[in-house]
mmCIF file of C-alpha atoms and ligand atoms in Angstrom:
data_model
loop_
_atom_site.group_PDB
_atom_site.id
_atom_site.type_symbol
_atom_site.label_atom_id
_atom_site.label_comp_id
_atom_site.label_asym_id
_atom_site.label_seq_id
_atom_site.Cartn_x
_atom_site.Cartn_y
_atom_site.Cartn_z
ATOM 1 C CA MET A 1 -21.165 -15.554 13.252
ATOM 2 C CA SER A 2 -18.069 -14.284 15.002
ATOM 3 C CA ALA A 3 -18.099 -11.058 17.055
ATOM 4 C CA TRP A 4 -15.894 -9.481 14.452
ATOM 5 C CA LEU A 5 -18.139 -10.364 11.523
ATOM 6 C CA ARG A 6 -21.185 -9.204 13.407
ATOM 7 C CA ARG A 7 -19.396 -5.857 14.143
ATOM 8 C CA ARG A 8 -18.326 -5.540 10.437
ATOM 9 C CA ALA A 9 -21.852 -6.315 9.241
ATOM 10 C CA LEU A 10 -23.109 -3.562 11.600
ATOM 11 C CA VAL A 11 -20.659 -1.014 10.316
ATOM 12 C CA CYS A 12 -21.507 -1.852 6.681
ATOM 13 C CA ALA A 13 -25.149 -1.665 7.455
ATOM 14 C CA HIS A 14 -24.735 1.602 9.248
ATOM 15 C CA LEU A 15 -22.752 3.220 6.343
ATOM 16 C CA PHE A 16 -25.161 1.868 3.846
ATOM 17 C CA PHE A 17 -28.225 3.223 5.510
ATOM 18 C CA ALA A 18 -26.409 6.539 6.116
ATOM 19 C CA LEU A 19 -25.651 6.552 2.420
ATOM 20 C CA VAL A 20 -29.154 5.824 1.312
ATOM 21 C CA LEU A 21 -30.878 8.200 3.867
ATOM 22 C CA LEU A 22 -28.403 11.017 4.133
ATOM 23 C CA SER A 23 -27.179 11.607 0.619
ATOM 24 C CA PRO A 24 -30.202 13.212 -0.862
ATOM 25 C CA ALA A 25 -30.407 15.516 2.044
ATOM 26 C CA GLN A 26 -26.977 16.899 1.368
ATOM 27 C CA GLY A 27 -28.266 18.624 -1.688
ATOM 28 C CA SER A 28 -24.916 18.232 -3.639
ATOM 29 C CA ALA A 29 -25.169 18.167 -7.452
ATOM 30 C CA GLN A 30 -22.494 15.596 -7.489
ATOM 31 C CA PRO A 31 -23.186 12.077 -6.174
ATOM 32 C CA PHE A 32 -21.813 10.973 -2.892
ATOM 33 C CA ASP A 33 -20.163 7.595 -3.062
ATOM 34 C CA VAL A 34 -20.003 7.413 0.855
ATOM 35 C CA PRO A 35 -21.866 9.253 3.611
ATOM 36 C CA TYR A 36 -20.023 11.401 6.175
ATOM 37 C CA VAL A 37 -19.106 9.310 9.224
ATOM 38 C CA PRO A 38 -16.022 10.750 10.987
ATOM 39 C CA THR A 39 -13.003 8.537 12.081
ATOM 40 C CA PRO A 40 -12.644 8.794 15.820
ATOM 41 C CA GLN A 41 -9.405 10.805 16.690
ATOM 42 C CA VAL A 42 -7.881 7.759 18.368
ATOM 43 C CA VAL A 43 -8.167 5.810 15.126
ATOM 44 C CA VAL A 44 -6.837 8.813 13.052
ATOM 45 C CA ASP A 45 -3.807 8.806 15.247
ATOM 46 C CA GLU A 46 -3.329 4.944 14.815
ATOM 47 C CA MET A 47 -3.880 5.165 11.027
ATOM 48 C CA LEU A 48 -1.065 7.693 10.642
ATOM 49 C CA ARG A 49 1.301 5.848 13.086
ATOM 50 C CA LEU A 50 0.514 2.577 11.202
ATOM 51 C CA ALA A 51 1.747 4.331 7.967
ATOM 52 C CA ASN A 52 4.845 5.618 9.852
ATOM 53 C CA VAL A 53 4.090 9.219 8.692
ATOM 54 C CA GLY A 54 6.816 11.785 9.152
ATOM 55 C CA PRO A 55 7.981 15.139 7.944
ATOM 56 C CA ASP A 56 9.114 13.781 4.496
ATOM 57 C CA ASP A 57 5.484 12.489 3.809
ATOM 58 C CA PHE A 58 2.831 13.890 1.669
ATOM 59 C CA VAL A 59 -0.483 12.469 2.924
ATOM 60 C CA ILE A 60 -3.720 12.494 0.855
ATOM 61 C CA ASP A 61 -7.031 11.643 2.440
ATOM 62 C CA LEU A 62 -9.676 10.575 -0.132
ATOM 63 C CA GLY A 63 -12.965 11.738 1.144
ATOM 64 C CA CYS A 64 -11.566 13.968 3.965
ATOM 65 C CA GLY A 65 -14.762 15.007 5.830
ATOM 66 C CA ASP A 66 -13.812 17.734 8.211
ATOM 67 C CA GLY A 67 -10.184 17.328 7.454
ATOM 68 C CA ARG A 68 -9.247 15.562 10.630
ATOM 69 C CA ILE A 69 -6.688 13.268 8.979
ATOM 70 C CA PRO A 70 -4.788 15.817 6.933
ATOM 71 C CA VAL A 71 -4.834 18.284 9.888
ATOM 72 C CA THR A 72 -3.568 15.663 12.261
ATOM 73 C CA ALA A 73 -0.837 14.546 9.726
ATOM 74 C CA ALA A 74 0.385 18.200 9.584
ATOM 75 C CA ALA A 75 0.024 19.236 13.152
ATOM 76 C CA TYR A 76 1.356 16.076 14.900
ATOM 77 C CA PHE A 77 3.443 14.129 12.367
ATOM 78 C CA GLY A 78 4.997 17.077 10.559
ATOM 79 C CA ALA A 79 3.758 16.046 7.125
ATOM 80 C CA ARG A 80 2.263 17.816 4.289
ATOM 81 C CA ALA A 81 -1.218 16.876 3.460
ATOM 82 C CA LEU A 82 -4.103 17.231 1.066
ATOM 83 C CA GLY A 83 -7.786 16.365 1.598
ATOM 84 C CA ILE A 84 -10.442 16.132 -1.091
ATOM 85 C CA ASP A 85 -14.171 15.900 -0.404
ATOM 86 C CA ILE A 86 -17.310 16.149 -2.680
ATOM 87 C CA ASP A 87 -19.167 18.106 -0.153
ATOM 88 C CA PRO A 88 -18.371 21.818 -0.031
ATOM 89 C CA GLY A 89 -19.611 22.072 3.506
ATOM 90 C CA ARG A 90 -16.953 19.555 4.728
ATOM 91 C CA ILE A 91 -14.222 21.414 2.824
ATOM 92 C CA ALA A 92 -15.317 24.671 4.686
ATOM 93 C CA GLU A 93 -15.029 22.774 7.993
ATOM 94 C CA SER A 94 -11.668 21.421 7.007
ATOM 95 C CA HIS A 95 -10.278 24.965 6.249
ATOM 96 C CA ALA A 96 -11.572 26.100 9.661
ATOM 97 C CA ASN A 97 -9.950 23.106 11.347
ATOM 98 C CA ALA A 98 -6.652 23.668 9.675
ATOM 99 C CA LYS A 99 -6.632 27.337 10.769
ATOM 100 C CA ALA A 100 -7.563 26.368 14.334
ATOM 101 C CA ALA A 101 -4.674 23.983 14.323
ATOM 102 C CA GLY A 102 -2.343 26.601 12.863
ATOM 103 C CA VAL A 103 -1.343 24.269 9.887
ATOM 104 C CA THR A 104 -2.748 26.211 6.897
ATOM 105 C CA GLY A 105 0.672 26.408 5.355
ATOM 106 C CA ARG A 106 1.139 22.549 5.262
ATOM 107 C CA VAL A 107 -2.394 21.395 4.334
ATOM 108 C CA GLU A 108 -4.523 21.866 1.275
ATOM 109 C CA PHE A 109 -8.241 21.019 0.706
ATOM 110 C CA ARG A 110 -9.993 20.610 -2.515
ATOM 111 C CA GLN A 111 -13.768 20.275 -3.272
ATOM 112 C CA GLY A 112 -14.165 17.600 -5.873
ATOM 113 C CA ASN A 113 -14.577 14.004 -6.759
ATOM 114 C CA LEU A 114 -11.906 11.720 -5.359
ATOM 115 C CA PHE A 115 -11.845 9.646 -8.521
ATOM 116 C CA ASP A 116 -10.759 12.762 -10.559
ATOM 117 C CA LEU A 117 -7.844 13.577 -8.222
ATOM 118 C CA ASP A 118 -4.147 13.164 -9.269
ATOM 119 C CA ILE A 119 -2.782 11.270 -6.379
ATOM 120 C CA SER A 120 0.614 10.368 -7.992
ATOM 121 C CA LYS A 121 2.689 12.663 -5.550
ATOM 122 C CA ALA A 122 1.263 11.049 -2.455
ATOM 123 C CA SER A 123 3.668 9.018 -0.177
ATOM 124 C CA VAL A 124 0.706 8.054 2.035
ATOM 125 C CA VAL A 125 -3.033 7.651 1.015
ATOM 126 C CA THR A 126 -5.681 7.233 3.636
ATOM 127 C CA MET A 127 -9.436 6.508 3.268
ATOM 128 C CA TYR A 128 -12.593 5.774 5.115
ATOM 129 C CA LEU A 129 -14.841 4.752 2.279
ATOM 130 C CA LEU A 130 -16.780 1.631 1.624
ATOM 131 C CA PRO A 131 -15.755 -1.814 0.375
ATOM 132 C CA ASP A 132 -16.988 -1.344 -3.181
ATOM 133 C CA ILE A 133 -15.630 2.115 -3.495
ATOM 134 C CA ASN A 134 -12.247 0.756 -2.200
ATOM 135 C CA GLU A 135 -12.325 -1.959 -4.948
ATOM 136 C CA LYS A 136 -13.203 0.562 -7.635
ATOM 137 C CA LEU A 137 -10.339 2.763 -6.456
ATOM 138 C CA ARG A 138 -7.713 -0.061 -6.366
ATOM 139 C CA PRO A 139 -6.765 0.171 -10.091
ATOM 140 C CA ARG A 140 -6.212 3.929 -9.754
ATOM 141 C CA LEU A 141 -3.836 3.268 -6.719
ATOM 142 C CA PHE A 142 -1.831 0.779 -8.751
ATOM 143 C CA GLN A 143 -1.814 3.084 -11.938
ATOM 144 C CA MET A 144 -0.925 6.316 -10.127
ATOM 145 C CA LEU A 145 0.994 5.592 -6.998
ATOM 146 C CA ARG A 146 4.796 4.917 -6.846
ATOM 147 C CA PRO A 147 6.037 1.654 -5.460
ATOM 148 C CA GLY A 148 6.588 2.032 -1.725
ATOM 149 C CA THR A 149 3.542 4.413 -1.299
ATOM 150 C CA ARG A 150 1.602 3.300 1.878
ATOM 151 C CA VAL A 151 -2.137 2.944 1.855
ATOM 152 C CA VAL A 152 -4.309 2.795 5.031
ATOM 153 C CA SER A 153 -7.999 2.210 4.995
ATOM 154 C CA HIS A 154 -10.193 2.560 8.080
ATOM 155 C CA ASP A 155 -12.617 -0.408 8.474
ATOM 156 C CA PHE A 156 -12.697 -1.691 4.893
ATOM 157 C CA SER A 157 -10.310 -3.907 2.993
ATOM 158 C CA MET A 158 -9.583 -3.863 -0.737
ATOM 159 C CA GLY A 159 -11.100 -7.071 -2.251
ATOM 160 C CA GLU A 160 -8.499 -9.632 -3.258
ATOM 161 C CA TRP A 161 -5.525 -7.332 -2.504
ATOM 162 C CA GLN A 162 -4.495 -8.833 0.763
ATOM 163 C CA PRO A 163 -3.170 -6.311 3.312
ATOM 164 C CA ASP A 164 0.390 -6.281 4.439
ATOM 165 C CA ARG A 165 -0.881 -5.503 7.970
ATOM 166 C CA VAL A 166 -4.179 -5.375 9.824
ATOM 167 C CA HIS A 167 -4.143 -3.164 13.031
ATOM 168 C CA SER A 168 -7.031 -3.007 15.572
ATOM 169 C CA VAL A 169 -7.367 -0.273 18.077
ATOM 170 C CA GLN A 170 -11.109 0.481 18.707
ATOM 171 C CA LYS A 171 -11.602 0.015 14.911
ATOM 172 C CA ARG A 172 -9.936 -2.160 12.278
ATOM 173 C CA MET A 173 -7.381 -0.626 9.934
ATOM 174 C CA TYR A 174 -5.809 -2.113 6.896
ATOM 175 C CA TYR A 175 -2.381 -1.258 5.632
ATOM 176 C CA TRP A 176 -0.746 -1.961 2.213
ATOM 177 C CA VAL A 177 2.531 -0.945 0.441
ATOM 178 C CA ILE A 178 2.153 -0.511 -3.364
ATOM 179 C CA PRO A 179 4.474 -3.123 -4.742
ATOM 180 C CA ALA A 180 6.958 -2.652 -7.556
ATOM 181 C CA GLN A 181 6.139 -4.539 -10.780
ATOM 182 C CA VAL A 182 8.427 -7.510 -10.801
ATOM 183 C CA GLY A 183 6.571 -10.142 -12.853
ATOM 184 C CA GLY A 184 8.355 -11.555 -15.777
ATOM 185 C CA ARG A 185 11.601 -13.001 -16.653
ATOM 186 C CA TRP A 186 14.931 -11.651 -15.322
ATOM 187 C CA LYS A 187 18.618 -12.346 -16.105
ATOM 188 C CA LEU A 188 20.362 -12.520 -12.707
ATOM 189 C CA ASP A 189 24.187 -12.370 -12.436
ATOM 190 C CA ALA A 190 26.295 -12.762 -9.335
ATOM 191 C CA ASP A 191 29.761 -13.940 -8.399
ATOM 192 C CA LEU A 192 28.879 -16.299 -5.453
ATOM 193 C CA PRO A 193 31.284 -17.512 -2.742
ATOM 194 C CA GLY A 194 31.623 -21.388 -3.067
ATOM 195 C CA VAL A 195 29.932 -21.334 -6.494
ATOM 196 C CA GLY A 196 31.644 -18.789 -8.771
ATOM 197 C CA ALA A 197 30.038 -16.727 -11.531
ATOM 198 C CA ARG A 198 26.352 -17.573 -11.808
ATOM 199 C CA SER A 199 23.840 -16.513 -14.403
ATOM 200 C CA TYR A 200 20.336 -17.462 -13.562
ATOM 201 C CA GLU A 201 17.164 -17.058 -15.534
ATOM 202 C CA LEU A 202 14.753 -15.918 -12.848
ATOM 203 C CA GLU A 203 10.960 -16.314 -13.621
ATOM 204 C CA VAL A 204 8.731 -14.285 -11.293
ATOM 205 C CA ARG A 205 4.951 -14.641 -11.071
ATOM 206 C CA GLN A 206 3.323 -11.743 -9.394
ATOM 207 C CA LYS A 207 -0.163 -11.087 -7.868
ATOM 208 C CA PHE A 208 -0.113 -7.706 -6.014
ATOM 209 C CA GLN A 209 2.628 -8.011 -3.500
ATOM 210 C CA GLN A 210 2.806 -11.820 -3.529
ATOM 211 C CA ILE A 211 5.575 -13.178 -5.722
ATOM 212 C CA GLU A 212 6.560 -16.714 -6.765
ATOM 213 C CA PRO A 213 9.986 -16.724 -8.338
ATOM 214 C CA PHE A 214 11.732 -19.712 -9.809
ATOM 215 C CA ALA A 215 15.398 -19.953 -11.005
ATOM 216 C CA ARG A 216 17.321 -22.031 -13.543
ATOM 217 C CA THR A 217 20.680 -22.243 -15.109
ATOM 218 C CA GLU A 218 21.363 -24.014 -18.471
ATOM 219 C CA LYS A 219 22.090 -27.193 -16.425
ATOM 220 C CA ARG A 220 19.513 -27.269 -13.587
ATOM 221 C CA ASN A 221 16.428 -25.725 -11.812
ATOM 222 C CA PHE A 222 16.567 -24.134 -8.380
ATOM 223 C CA ALA A 223 13.623 -23.482 -6.036
ATOM 224 C CA VAL A 224 13.489 -19.914 -4.736
ATOM 225 C CA TRP A 225 12.751 -19.767 -1.020
ATOM 226 C CA GLU A 226 11.156 -17.076 1.235
ATOM 227 C CA PRO A 227 10.334 -14.622 -1.530
ATOM 228 C CA ARG A 228 9.218 -11.143 -0.265
ATOM 229 C CA LEU A 229 8.231 -8.031 -1.972
ATOM 230 C CA ASN A 230 7.773 -4.810 0.055
ATOM 231 C CA GLY A 231 7.333 -1.802 -2.161
ATOM 232 C CA LYS A 232 10.651 -1.627 -4.128
ATOM 233 C CA SER A 233 12.523 -4.024 -1.640
ATOM 234 C CA ILE A 234 12.779 -7.635 -2.699
ATOM 235 C CA SER A 235 14.400 -10.631 -0.961
ATOM 236 C CA PHE A 236 14.591 -14.357 -1.608
ATOM 237 C CA ILE A 237 16.960 -17.250 -1.023
ATOM 238 C CA ILE A 238 18.521 -19.647 -3.578
ATOM 239 C CA VAL A 239 20.353 -22.635 -2.285
ATOM 240 C CA ASP A 240 23.141 -23.420 -4.670
ATOM 241 C CA ASN A 241 26.115 -25.808 -4.156
ATOM 242 C CA ASP A 242 24.612 -26.604 -0.629
ATOM 243 C CA LEU A 243 24.984 -23.001 0.496
ATOM 244 C CA ALA A 244 21.972 -20.610 1.065
ATOM 245 C CA HIS A 245 22.431 -17.427 -0.812
ATOM 246 C CA ARG A 246 20.236 -14.684 0.520
ATOM 247 C CA TYR A 247 19.387 -11.957 -2.100
ATOM 248 C CA GLU A 248 18.357 -8.573 -0.771
ATOM 249 C CA GLY A 249 17.756 -5.812 -3.334
ATOM 250 C CA THR A 250 15.679 -2.964 -4.697
ATOM 251 C CA VAL A 251 13.742 -2.889 -7.869
ATOM 252 C CA GLU A 252 13.780 0.246 -10.081
ATOM 253 C CA GLY A 253 11.962 -0.262 -13.339
ATOM 254 C CA LYS A 254 13.762 -3.049 -15.225
ATOM 255 C CA ILE A 255 16.819 -3.139 -12.874
ATOM 256 C CA MET A 256 17.075 -5.270 -9.665
ATOM 257 C CA GLN A 257 20.132 -4.923 -7.646
ATOM 258 C CA GLY A 258 21.552 -5.415 -4.059
ATOM 259 C CA VAL A 259 23.678 -7.842 -2.094
ATOM 260 C CA VAL A 260 23.773 -11.479 -1.679
ATOM 261 C CA ARG A 261 24.498 -12.832 1.833
ATOM 262 C CA THR A 262 26.198 -16.231 2.003
ATOM 263 C CA GLY A 263 27.123 -18.109 5.023
ATOM 264 C CA ALA A 264 26.150 -17.674 8.710
ATOM 265 C CA GLY A 265 27.144 -15.399 11.560
ATOM 266 C CA THR A 266 30.741 -14.289 11.431
ATOM 267 C CA ALA A 267 31.357 -16.373 8.339
ATOM 268 C CA GLU A 268 28.811 -14.353 6.303
ATOM 269 C CA THR A 269 30.093 -12.739 3.174
ATOM 270 C CA GLN A 270 28.346 -10.140 0.932
ATOM 271 C CA THR A 271 28.654 -9.863 -2.737
ATOM 272 C CA PRO A 272 26.764 -7.600 -5.200
ATOM 273 C CA PHE A 273 24.029 -8.917 -7.568
ATOM 274 C CA ARG A 274 22.234 -7.405 -10.419
ATOM 275 C CA ALA A 275 19.295 -8.602 -12.478
ATOM 276 C CA VAL A 276 17.779 -7.096 -15.638
ATOM 277 C CA TRP A 277 14.185 -7.627 -16.743
ATOM 278 C CA VAL A 278 14.244 -9.332 -20.113
ATOM 279 C CA GLY A 279 10.589 -9.929 -20.786
ATOM 280 C CA SER A 280 7.065 -11.049 -19.688
ATOM 281 C CA LEU A 281 6.162 -14.646 -19.017
HETATM 282 C C1 LIG B 301 -16.894 8.097 5.969
HETATM 283 S S1 LIG B 301 -16.387 9.766 5.534
HETATM 284 C C2 LIG B 301 -14.734 9.828 6.060
HETATM 285 C C3 LIG B 301 -14.280 11.234 6.514
HETATM 286 C C4 LIG B 301 -12.850 11.367 6.894
HETATM 287 N N1 LIG B 301 -11.970 10.754 5.914
HETATM 288 C C5 LIG B 301 -12.627 10.695 8.149
HETATM 289 O O1 LIG B 301 -12.063 9.592 8.161
HETATM 290 O O2 LIG B 301 -13.034 11.193 9.194
HETATM 291 C C6 LIG B 301 -16.418 9.730 3.788
HETATM 292 C C7 LIG B 301 -16.288 11.174 3.131
HETATM 293 O O3 LIG B 301 -16.238 11.020 1.763
HETATM 294 C C8 LIG B 301 -16.879 12.014 1.144
HETATM 295 N N2 LIG B 301 -17.191 11.588 -0.275
HETATM 296 C C9 LIG B 301 -18.096 10.662 -0.671
HETATM 297 N N3 LIG B 301 -18.105 10.377 -1.948
HETATM 298 C C10 LIG B 301 -16.991 11.121 -2.399
HETATM 299 C C11 LIG B 301 -16.423 11.279 -3.661
HETATM 300 N N4 LIG B 301 -16.894 10.671 -4.763
HETATM 301 N N5 LIG B 301 -15.395 12.161 -3.755
HETATM 302 C C12 LIG B 301 -14.886 12.866 -2.711
HETATM 303 N N6 LIG B 301 -15.459 12.643 -1.475
HETATM 304 C C13 LIG B 301 -16.413 11.871 -1.377
HETATM 305 C C14 LIG B 301 -18.077 12.296 1.971
HETATM 306 O O4 LIG B 301 -18.571 13.625 1.804
HETATM 307 C C15 LIG B 301 -17.512 12.079 3.389
HETATM 308 O O5 LIG B 301 -17.104 13.291 3.933
#
């Protein structure tokens, strides 16, 4: 077993035994899904840095403990923040910590179950939960969060949803960006240098942020190279008439638009492209 797997097994065991042993002692009427184990401050700082938190962000910490993540987001990253915890004692600590840090105007704490919280206004969601709770939470993240919302989890991943980044400073942190929904058939139009007016049917298969597009015209098929989806940002390359056309755009609902870059270096040209979602596969 690798050192990392050993460490991960130890962390899981630690949290599991803490859950079994500590939860009844808390005396809460509501069940705890996860015991209280605070994130070290160094890791809190790294989680917020990893998500590139800034003054325009609204950070929600699910299971906020003593409120250290929301308080740090407000005090040192200028964000607004909200923490929810099932344990009223932790919420009292969170209020006291926000007051001590002078950020009561920018943070809010609520006592309640994280699975009941409306998280749709978050631009960043943080968590230090458990692997099975993360997996249970995943459909809610996809239902409620806008494309482009960043998600950071301390120590635990999210099942088959591969992270966009893994970051390790003392502990392991997982980072994802909620992807736009792009799966289906698109009609893509562009007026390409060296080709002329083109109308492709673009078929996109999607699993989380992984996409596999394929393009065709009435006469022939085209491989689509280097496809990437990052929140609402999409890019891919189609080689047509021996030229690489690099598409870079954004997806808003059923419209994808942006620019096509053709040619290299000083010879590069840019033309607009637009695609409309026409149906599912
Ligand atoms: C591992 S601690 C993490 C605390 C804090 N986020 C941090 O990183 O320091 C998990 C927290 O989740 C809370 N919790 C457990 N189940 C919950 C639930 N269903 N809804 C809301 N909070 C919950 C616990 O009371 C605990 O404070």
